[in-house]
Amino acid sequence: MGSLHTVFHSTAFEIARNLTLFFVALLWLGVAFWVHRDARRRIRDPWVFGTATLLGLVPLAGPLAYLLFRPPETLADVKARRVELRVLERHLMQPQPQCPVCRAGIEPSFLVCPVCTTQLKAPCSQCSAPLEPLWQACPYCATPVGSRLELAATDLDTVDLDGALTAEVVGGEAFTRGNRPSRARRVGAS
Ligand SMILES: [Zn+2]
Ligand SMILES: [Zn+2]
């Protein structure tokens, strides 16, 4: 009896007991904190959320009861599902585009109705992409929509400028080309 008494009061036993108590307390607090955090992700109502957090503080039975009765979806999942549904609804509500003349189904990329050959959209002057009537610039190549007339008006100028530039470049090239062989010849001669 006396030996048992000394064992219970030995320092090693006390250290082991304190360590066990420490880890049990750590586990208890960790589980309670996990319940608190999980409840925050799943429960919107502050009263239910508070009750769940308090339930998490009850050792063992509390977290188990929480796991059995917690909402199956997180709030983020619910929100994502709602957004998906809304997008799907909007997509379904959108009317199928029709030709204004013959009511045939058309695609947004069509320039001309394939049934009655009505012109539906004007092509971009630069990249021939189909342009909506309200668009002020082509979204694919950034060409302003009204610029075709301006381009036609300044066509001669640009051609002249282009011609001049080309002549200059060609002249320069001819100049350098004219220089290079002579230098090569000179190098070959020396
Ligand atoms: Zn049509
Ligand atoms: Zn374009």
Coordinates of C-alpha atoms and ligand atoms in Angstrom, one line a residue:
M1 CA 0.0 0.0 0.0
G2 CA 2.8 2.3 0.8
S3 CA 4.6 1.5 -2.5
L4 CA 1.4 2.3 -4.4
H5 CA 1.3 5.6 -2.6
T6 CA 4.9 6.5 -3.6
V7 CA 4.1 5.5 -7.2
F8 CA 1.2 7.9 -7.3
H9 CA 3.2 10.7 -5.9
S10 CA 6.4 10.1 -7.9
T11 CA 7.4 13.0 -10.2
A12 CA 7.3 10.8 -13.3
F13 CA 3.7 9.8 -12.7
E14 CA 2.8 13.5 -12.1
I15 CA 4.5 14.5 -15.4
A16 CA 2.7 11.7 -17.3
R17 CA -0.7 12.7 -15.8
N18 CA -0.2 16.4 -16.5
L19 CA 0.9 15.6 -20.1
T20 CA -2.2 13.4 -20.6
L21 CA -4.5 16.0 -19.2
F22 CA -2.8 18.7 -21.4
F23 CA -3.3 16.6 -24.6
V24 CA -6.9 15.7 -23.6
A25 CA -7.6 19.4 -23.1
L26 CA -5.9 20.3 -26.4
L27 CA -8.0 17.7 -28.2
W28 CA -11.2 19.0 -26.6
L29 CA -10.5 22.6 -27.5
G30 CA -9.4 21.6 -31.0
V31 CA -12.6 19.7 -31.6
A32 CA -14.7 22.5 -30.2
F33 CA -12.8 25.0 -32.5
W34 CA -13.4 22.7 -35.5
V35 CA -17.2 22.6 -34.7
H36 CA -17.2 26.4 -34.4
R37 CA -15.4 26.9 -37.7
D38 CA -17.5 24.3 -39.5
A39 CA -20.7 25.7 -38.2
R40 CA -19.7 29.2 -39.4
R41 CA -19.3 27.8 -42.9
R42 CA -22.7 26.0 -42.9
I43 CA -25.1 28.0 -40.6
R44 CA -26.4 31.5 -41.4
D45 CA -28.8 31.9 -38.3
P46 CA -26.7 33.4 -35.5
W47 CA -28.7 31.6 -32.8
V48 CA -28.3 28.2 -34.4
F49 CA -24.6 29.0 -35.0
G50 CA -24.2 29.9 -31.3
T51 CA -26.0 26.7 -30.2
A52 CA -23.8 24.6 -32.4
T53 CA -20.6 26.2 -31.0
L54 CA -21.8 25.5 -27.4
L55 CA -22.6 21.9 -28.4
G56 CA -19.1 21.6 -29.7
L57 CA -17.8 22.4 -26.2
V58 CA -19.6 19.3 -24.7
P59 CA -16.9 16.6 -24.7
L60 CA -17.5 13.7 -27.2
A61 CA -21.3 13.8 -27.4
G62 CA -21.5 17.4 -28.5
P63 CA -19.3 17.1 -31.7
L64 CA -20.9 13.7 -32.5
A65 CA -24.4 15.3 -32.3
Y66 CA -23.2 18.2 -34.4
L67 CA -21.9 15.8 -37.1
L68 CA -25.2 14.0 -37.2
F69 CA -27.3 17.2 -37.5
R70 CA -25.2 19.7 -39.3
P71 CA -26.5 21.1 -42.7
P72 CA -25.1 18.9 -45.5
E73 CA -24.1 21.9 -47.7
T74 CA -21.8 24.8 -46.9
L75 CA -23.1 28.3 -47.5
A76 CA -20.6 28.8 -50.3
D77 CA -22.0 25.6 -52.0
V78 CA -25.6 26.9 -51.7
K79 CA -24.6 30.3 -53.1
A80 CA -22.7 28.6 -56.0
R81 CA -25.7 26.4 -56.8
R82 CA -28.1 29.4 -56.8
V83 CA -25.8 31.4 -59.1
E84 CA -25.6 28.4 -61.5
L85 CA -29.4 28.0 -61.5
R86 CA -29.8 31.7 -62.2
V87 CA -27.3 31.6 -65.1
L88 CA -29.1 28.5 -66.5
E89 CA -32.5 30.2 -66.1
R90 CA -31.3 33.3 -67.9
H91 CA -29.8 31.2 -70.7
L92 CA -33.1 29.3 -71.1
M93 CA -35.2 32.5 -71.0
Q94 CA -33.1 34.1 -73.8
P95 CA -35.1 34.0 -77.0
Q96 CA -33.5 32.2 -79.9
P97 CA -32.3 34.8 -82.4
Q98 CA -34.5 35.0 -85.5
C99 CA -34.2 36.6 -89.0
P100 CA -36.4 39.8 -88.8
V101 CA -37.8 39.0 -92.3
C102 CA -38.5 35.3 -92.5
R103 CA -38.2 34.3 -88.7
A104 CA -35.8 31.5 -89.5
G105 CA -33.4 30.6 -86.7
I106 CA -30.0 32.3 -87.1
E107 CA -26.6 32.3 -85.3
P108 CA -25.0 35.4 -83.9
S109 CA -22.1 35.0 -86.3
F110 CA -24.3 35.0 -89.5
L111 CA -23.8 38.0 -91.8
V112 CA -26.7 37.0 -94.1
C113 CA -29.9 35.0 -93.4
P114 CA -29.3 31.6 -95.0
V115 CA -33.0 31.3 -95.9
C116 CA -34.0 34.7 -97.4
T117 CA -30.5 36.2 -97.9
T118 CA -31.4 39.3 -95.9
Q119 CA -28.2 41.1 -94.7
L120 CA -28.2 40.7 -90.9
K121 CA -24.9 42.3 -90.0
A122 CA -22.2 44.3 -91.7
P123 CA -18.8 42.8 -91.8
C124 CA -15.8 44.6 -90.3
S125 CA -13.8 46.4 -93.0
Q126 CA -10.6 45.1 -91.6
C127 CA -11.2 41.5 -90.4
S128 CA -14.7 40.7 -91.8
A129 CA -16.0 39.8 -88.3
P130 CA -19.9 40.3 -88.0
L131 CA -20.6 43.6 -86.3
E132 CA -23.7 44.4 -84.2
P133 CA -25.6 47.5 -85.4
L134 CA -24.8 49.5 -82.2
W135 CA -21.1 48.7 -82.1
Q136 CA -18.8 51.7 -82.8
A137 CA -15.7 49.7 -83.2
C138 CA -14.8 46.1 -84.1
P139 CA -14.1 44.2 -80.9
Y140 CA -11.8 41.8 -82.6
C141 CA -9.4 44.1 -84.4
A142 CA -10.3 47.6 -82.8
T143 CA -11.1 49.2 -86.2
P144 CA -13.7 52.0 -85.8
V145 CA -16.9 51.0 -87.6
G146 CA -17.4 54.2 -89.5
S147 CA -13.8 54.3 -90.7
R148 CA -14.5 52.6 -94.0
L149 CA -15.6 55.9 -95.7
E150 CA -12.7 57.8 -94.1
L151 CA -10.3 55.1 -95.3
A152 CA -11.8 55.4 -98.8
A153 CA -11.5 59.2 -98.7
T154 CA -7.8 59.1 -97.6
D155 CA -7.1 56.1 -99.7
L156 CA -5.1 58.1 -102.3
D157 CA -3.1 59.8 -99.5
T158 CA -2.2 56.5 -97.8
V159 CA -1.3 55.0 -101.1
D160 CA 0.9 57.9 -101.9
L161 CA 2.5 57.8 -98.4
D162 CA 2.9 54.0 -98.7
G163 CA 4.4 54.4 -102.2
A164 CA 6.8 57.1 -100.9
L165 CA 7.8 55.0 -97.9
T166 CA 8.3 51.9 -100.1
A167 CA 10.4 53.9 -102.6
E168 CA 12.5 55.2 -99.7
V169 CA 13.0 51.7 -98.3
V170 CA 13.7 50.2 -101.7
G171 CA 16.1 53.1 -102.5
G172 CA 17.8 52.6 -99.1
E173 CA 18.1 48.9 -99.7
A174 CA 19.4 49.5 -103.2
F175 CA 21.8 51.9 -101.6
T176 CA 23.0 49.4 -99.0
R177 CA 23.0 46.6 -101.5
G178 CA 25.0 48.8 -103.8
N179 CA 27.5 49.5 -101.1
R180 CA 27.8 45.9 -99.7
P181 CA 29.2 44.2 -102.8
S182 CA 31.8 46.9 -103.3
R183 CA 32.8 46.5 -99.7
A184 CA 32.9 42.7 -100.2
R185 CA 34.8 43.1 -103.4
R186 CA 37.2 45.3 -101.5
V187 CA 37.5 42.7 -98.7
G188 CA 38.0 40.0 -101.3
A189 CA 40.6 42.1 -103.1
S190 CA 42.6 42.8 -100.0
Ligands
ZN1 ZN -34.5 35.3 -93.4
ZN2 ZN -12.4 43.8 -87.3

